[in-house]
């Protein structure tokens, strides 16, 4: 039995065609059901659909053999118990610092609102900047507008969300794409099976 962890939303949408090309397909009715464990066309392959940030957790603990998660999520989670094997080049975006246009960013301690606490701290540490990081779970763009923070660290794709909230990109922290990750122990015990699937996915990228 092979279990694949995917997150709902854009990663799932962009992963399904990749799995399909590798020979793993999920029926429309299965996808439209509210089931969390989805059957595939193969009896010995199941797909679990969970929150993006939970994907590395399931993989780390061996509850899934492999999974697909954004590099943003992987940087926050750390490499513990997982191997990153493949860059799928999907769900691409940029992790950036953004603020109001006229914001003074030279203060001695910057207030930074973000869901990406670890990446933000590491970035500002490398810059030699002292920061107070405020953890949020969403709607980061709101923070500078209501005076909660001086800037934000968030994902940017088209830039429309920043623009709509009168924010401007300040600095690129990291280019993001989705990666295929495996449980490091499963990679050793189920090596042949996992390698075969990775090979099939890789061939069709
Ligand atoms: O389940 P949960 O709510 O925690 O996750 P989620 O809603 O963030 O999941 P989802 O489906 O959005 O997928 C998240 C993953 O997609 C991230 O981990 C990234 O790896 C990847 N990804 C790629 C993005 C974006 N592009 C992206 N643009 N995730 C989020 N965004 C958001 C961004 O946070 C901002 O609010 O889109 C907005 C910016 O987009 P633009 O186009 O206006 O710049
Ligand atoms: Mg969401």
Tab-separated table of C-alpha atoms and ligand atoms in Angstrom:
chain	number	residue	atom	x	y	z
A	1	UNK	CA	0.000	0.000	0.000
A	2	UNK	CA	1.223	3.470	-0.938
A	3	UNK	CA	-0.260	6.633	0.584
A	4	UNK	CA	0.240	10.034	-1.047
A	5	UNK	CA	-0.454	13.258	0.900
A	6	UNK	CA	-1.726	16.270	-1.029
A	7	UNK	CA	-3.199	19.574	0.071
A	8	UNK	CA	-6.500	20.850	-1.191
A	9	UNK	CA	-6.527	23.945	-3.356
A	10	UNK	CA	-4.035	24.929	-6.003
A	11	UNK	CA	-1.464	22.221	-5.268
A	12	UNK	CA	-4.078	19.481	-5.641
A	13	UNK	CA	-5.347	21.009	-8.897
A	14	UNK	CA	-1.858	21.178	-10.346
A	15	UNK	CA	-0.753	17.778	-9.026
A	16	UNK	CA	-3.628	15.717	-10.421
A	17	UNK	CA	-2.426	16.020	-14.045
A	18	UNK	CA	1.097	14.987	-12.963
A	19	UNK	CA	-0.213	11.916	-11.156
A	20	UNK	CA	-2.486	11.132	-14.088
A	21	UNK	CA	0.475	11.118	-16.477
A	22	UNK	CA	2.294	8.790	-14.076
A	23	UNK	CA	-0.679	6.409	-14.145
A	24	UNK	CA	-2.481	7.390	-10.943
A	25	UNK	CA	-5.947	8.853	-11.448
A	26	UNK	CA	-8.754	9.871	-9.128
A	27	UNK	CA	-12.336	9.827	-10.386
A	28	UNK	CA	-14.426	12.996	-10.479
A	29	UNK	CA	-16.951	11.551	-8.025
A	30	UNK	CA	-14.147	10.652	-5.617
A	31	UNK	CA	-12.762	14.212	-5.859
A	32	UNK	CA	-16.180	15.781	-5.364
A	33	UNK	CA	-16.970	13.609	-2.342
A	34	UNK	CA	-16.122	14.926	1.100
A	35	UNK	CA	-13.881	11.947	1.772
A	36	UNK	CA	-10.421	12.628	3.176
A	37	UNK	CA	-8.968	9.371	1.888
A	38	UNK	CA	-9.453	9.078	-1.842
A	39	UNK	CA	-9.295	5.876	-3.828
A	40	UNK	CA	-7.339	5.911	-7.054
A	41	UNK	CA	-7.529	3.679	-10.115
A	42	UNK	CA	-4.902	1.507	-8.399
A	43	UNK	CA	-5.937	-0.710	-5.479
A	44	UNK	CA	-2.672	-0.214	-3.657
A	45	UNK	CA	-2.450	3.597	-3.979
A	46	UNK	CA	-4.481	6.010	-1.829
A	47	UNK	CA	-4.437	9.797	-1.677
A	48	UNK	CA	-5.094	11.754	1.508
A	49	UNK	CA	-6.162	15.382	1.209
A	50	UNK	CA	-5.095	17.612	4.095
A	51	UNK	CA	-4.042	21.194	4.885
A	52	UNK	CA	-0.888	22.388	3.140
A	53	UNK	CA	1.068	22.791	6.373
A	54	UNK	CA	0.041	19.304	7.548
A	55	UNK	CA	1.554	17.527	4.518
A	56	UNK	CA	5.157	17.396	5.882
A	57	UNK	CA	3.801	16.333	9.296
A	58	UNK	CA	1.987	13.301	7.854
A	59	UNK	CA	5.037	12.402	5.761
A	60	UNK	CA	7.501	12.870	8.634
A	61	UNK	CA	5.530	10.489	10.852
A	62	UNK	CA	5.113	7.896	8.130
A	63	UNK	CA	1.330	8.332	7.861
A	64	UNK	CA	1.994	9.064	4.193
A	65	UNK	CA	4.799	7.584	2.098
A	66	UNK	CA	5.177	10.659	0.024
A	67	UNK	CA	3.593	14.039	-0.339
A	68	UNK	CA	3.650	17.253	-2.282
A	69	UNK	CA	4.122	20.549	-0.477
A	70	UNK	CA	5.241	24.088	-1.210
A	71	UNK	CA	8.834	25.027	-0.387
A	72	UNK	CA	7.353	27.760	1.864
A	73	UNK	CA	5.716	25.085	4.018
A	74	UNK	CA	8.836	22.895	3.959
A	75	UNK	CA	11.091	25.741	5.110
A	76	UNK	CA	8.813	26.297	8.107
A	77	UNK	CA	8.582	22.602	8.923
A	78	UNK	CA	12.293	21.783	8.657
A	79	UNK	CA	13.929	18.689	7.168
A	80	UNK	CA	13.224	16.377	10.112
A	81	UNK	CA	12.264	12.868	8.932
A	82	UNK	CA	11.716	13.870	5.341
A	83	UNK	CA	13.726	13.916	2.129
A	84	UNK	CA	12.953	16.452	-0.588
A	85	UNK	CA	13.373	14.476	-3.807
A	86	UNK	CA	11.940	16.446	-6.685
A	87	UNK	CA	11.115	20.013	-7.658
A	88	UNK	CA	7.791	19.734	-9.498
A	89	UNK	CA	7.915	23.333	-10.685
A	90	UNK	CA	4.210	23.848	-9.965
A	91	UNK	CA	2.352	26.357	-7.747
A	92	UNK	CA	5.235	28.774	-8.213
A	93	UNK	CA	5.354	32.065	-6.350
A	94	UNK	CA	7.788	34.195	-4.343
A	95	UNK	CA	8.197	34.649	-0.596
A	96	UNK	CA	8.598	38.398	-0.189
A	97	UNK	CA	8.781	41.276	2.224
A	98	UNK	CA	6.106	43.898	1.500
A	99	UNK	CA	4.951	47.094	3.148
A	100	UNK	CA	3.038	50.330	2.611
A	101	UNK	CA	4.733	52.511	0.022
A	102	UNK	CA	5.778	55.261	2.417
A	103	UNK	CA	6.763	52.954	5.297
A	104	UNK	CA	9.996	53.712	7.177
A	105	UNK	CA	11.803	50.363	7.312
A	106	UNK	CA	14.952	51.679	8.967
A	107	UNK	CA	13.584	51.608	12.509
A	108	UNK	CA	15.746	49.812	15.068
A	109	UNK	CA	13.149	47.056	15.576
A	110	UNK	CA	10.834	46.215	12.689
A	111	UNK	CA	7.459	44.655	13.375
A	112	UNK	CA	6.867	41.866	10.875
A	113	UNK	CA	3.519	40.084	10.502
A	114	UNK	CA	3.647	36.663	8.871
A	115	UNK	CA	2.593	33.042	8.766
A	116	UNK	CA	6.244	32.254	7.912
A	117	UNK	CA	7.882	32.965	11.268
A	118	UNK	CA	10.995	30.847	10.731
A	119	UNK	CA	11.740	32.098	7.212
A	120	UNK	CA	11.108	35.698	8.262
A	121	UNK	CA	13.382	35.479	11.313
A	122	UNK	CA	16.155	33.844	9.312
A	123	UNK	CA	15.899	36.431	6.531
A	124	UNK	CA	16.054	39.475	8.823
A	125	UNK	CA	18.778	37.849	10.922
A	126	UNK	CA	20.903	37.479	7.768
A	127	UNK	CA	20.194	41.145	7.014
A	128	UNK	CA	21.397	42.055	10.500
A	129	UNK	CA	17.996	43.579	11.277
A	130	UNK	CA	16.287	43.274	14.615
A	131	UNK	CA	12.650	42.216	14.258
A	132	UNK	CA	9.599	41.467	16.315
A	133	UNK	CA	7.684	38.767	14.459
A	134	UNK	CA	3.902	38.583	14.871
A	135	UNK	CA	2.467	35.217	13.847
A	136	UNK	CA	-0.708	35.334	11.777
A	137	UNK	CA	-2.599	32.520	10.070
A	138	UNK	CA	-3.938	34.508	7.121
A	139	UNK	CA	-4.843	37.929	5.717
A	140	UNK	CA	-1.293	39.169	6.353
A	141	UNK	CA	-1.928	42.110	4.005
A	142	UNK	CA	-4.190	43.634	6.601
A	143	UNK	CA	-1.472	44.002	9.241
A	144	UNK	CA	0.397	47.087	7.889
A	145	UNK	CA	-2.892	48.801	6.994
A	146	UNK	CA	-4.263	48.658	10.521
A	147	UNK	CA	-0.891	49.387	12.121
A	148	UNK	CA	-0.300	45.906	13.490
A	149	UNK	CA	3.083	45.701	11.761
A	150	UNK	CA	5.595	47.705	9.678
A	151	UNK	CA	5.778	45.047	7.002
A	152	UNK	CA	4.703	41.527	6.114
A	153	UNK	CA	6.379	38.404	4.812
A	154	UNK	CA	4.011	36.591	2.462
A	155	UNK	CA	3.713	34.742	-0.821
A	156	UNK	CA	3.318	36.830	-3.950
A	157	UNK	CA	2.270	35.539	-7.344
A	158	UNK	CA	0.754	38.165	-9.651
A	159	UNK	CA	1.140	40.942	-7.083
A	160	UNK	CA	-2.574	41.760	-7.364
A	161	UNK	CA	-3.287	41.104	-3.696
A	162	UNK	CA	-0.529	43.506	-2.603
A	163	UNK	CA	-1.725	46.137	-5.073
A	164	UNK	CA	-5.361	45.802	-3.967
A	165	UNK	CA	-4.242	46.562	-0.420
A	166	UNK	CA	-1.883	49.427	-1.317
A	167	UNK	CA	1.234	47.456	-0.474
A	168	UNK	CA	4.451	47.213	-2.460
A	169	UNK	CA	7.008	44.385	-2.688
A	170	UNK	CA	10.253	45.318	-0.916
A	171	UNK	CA	12.522	42.273	-1.136
A	172	UNK	CA	12.577	38.714	-2.437
A	173	UNK	CA	13.346	36.148	0.251
A	174	UNK	CA	12.973	32.919	-1.703
A	175	UNK	CA	11.528	31.573	-4.943
A	176	UNK	CA	8.869	28.968	-4.131
A	177	UNK	CA	7.618	25.892	-5.970
A	178	UNK	CA	6.091	22.603	-4.891
A	179	UNK	CA	8.359	19.703	-3.999
A	180	UNK	CA	7.867	15.978	-3.766
A	181	UNK	CA	8.860	14.790	-0.308
A	182	UNK	CA	9.203	11.294	1.125
A	183	UNK	CA	9.349	9.818	4.582
A	184	UNK	CA	13.027	9.106	5.139
A	185	UNK	CA	12.398	5.691	6.753
A	186	UNK	CA	9.904	4.615	4.056
A	187	UNK	CA	12.438	5.692	1.479
A	188	UNK	CA	14.712	2.998	2.835
A	189	UNK	CA	12.146	0.220	3.383
A	190	UNK	CA	9.912	0.852	0.358
A	191	UNK	CA	12.768	2.166	-1.724
A	192	UNK	CA	11.966	0.242	-4.926
A	193	UNK	CA	8.269	1.116	-4.982
A	194	UNK	CA	8.802	4.783	-4.172
A	195	UNK	CA	11.642	5.162	-6.642
A	196	UNK	CA	9.505	3.672	-9.378
A	197	UNK	CA	6.725	6.237	-8.805
A	198	UNK	CA	9.150	9.116	-8.588
A	199	UNK	CA	10.731	7.988	-11.833
A	200	UNK	CA	7.296	7.911	-13.502
A	201	UNK	CA	6.405	11.388	-12.228
A	202	UNK	CA	9.804	12.790	-13.190
A	203	UNK	CA	9.590	11.414	-16.727
A	204	UNK	CA	6.467	13.448	-17.403
A	205	UNK	CA	7.449	16.784	-15.848
B	1	LIG	O1	-5.011	25.140	4.034
B	1	LIG	P1	-4.411	26.485	4.203
B	1	LIG	O2	-5.423	27.598	4.233
B	1	LIG	O3	-3.399	26.533	5.322
B	1	LIG	O4	-3.521	26.690	2.903
B	1	LIG	P2	-3.682	27.714	1.729
B	1	LIG	O5	-5.042	28.278	1.638
B	1	LIG	O6	-2.536	28.649	1.820
B	1	LIG	O7	-3.529	26.712	0.500
B	1	LIG	P3	-3.452	27.047	-1.027
B	1	LIG	O8	-4.382	26.175	-1.762
B	1	LIG	O9	-3.529	28.515	-1.242
B	1	LIG	O10	-1.988	26.524	-1.391
B	1	LIG	C1	-0.920	26.976	-0.658
B	1	LIG	C2	0.366	26.668	-1.377
B	1	LIG	O11	0.315	27.103	-2.731
B	1	LIG	C3	1.467	27.463	-0.714
B	1	LIG	O12	2.050	26.715	0.323
B	1	LIG	C4	2.415	27.794	-1.862
B	1	LIG	O13	3.434	26.834	-1.926
B	1	LIG	C5	1.528	27.729	-3.102
B	1	LIG	N1	1.189	29.053	-3.654
B	1	LIG	C6	1.548	29.476	-4.897
B	1	LIG	C7	0.497	30.043	-3.075
B	1	LIG	C8	0.452	31.119	-3.991
B	1	LIG	N2	1.111	30.722	-5.112
B	1	LIG	C9	-0.221	32.352	-3.637
B	1	LIG	N3	-0.254	33.292	-4.429
B	1	LIG	N4	-0.115	30.163	-1.872
B	1	LIG	C10	-0.765	31.287	-1.564
B	1	LIG	N5	-0.843	32.392	-2.384
B	1	LIG	C11	-1.605	33.549	-1.862
B	1	LIG	C12	-0.725	34.525	-1.057
B	1	LIG	O14	-0.627	34.100	0.287
B	1	LIG	C13	-1.472	35.843	-1.186
B	1	LIG	O15	-2.519	35.953	-0.265
B	1	LIG	O16	-2.156	34.344	-2.898
B	1	LIG	C14	-2.050	35.718	-2.580
B	1	LIG	C15	-1.118	36.414	-3.515
B	1	LIG	O17	-1.389	36.121	-4.844
B	1	LIG	P4	-1.246	37.259	-5.959
B	1	LIG	O18	-1.414	36.531	-7.251
B	1	LIG	O19	-2.349	38.239	-5.707
B	1	LIG	O20	0.115	37.872	-5.818
B	2	LIG	MG1	-6.703	28.460	2.639
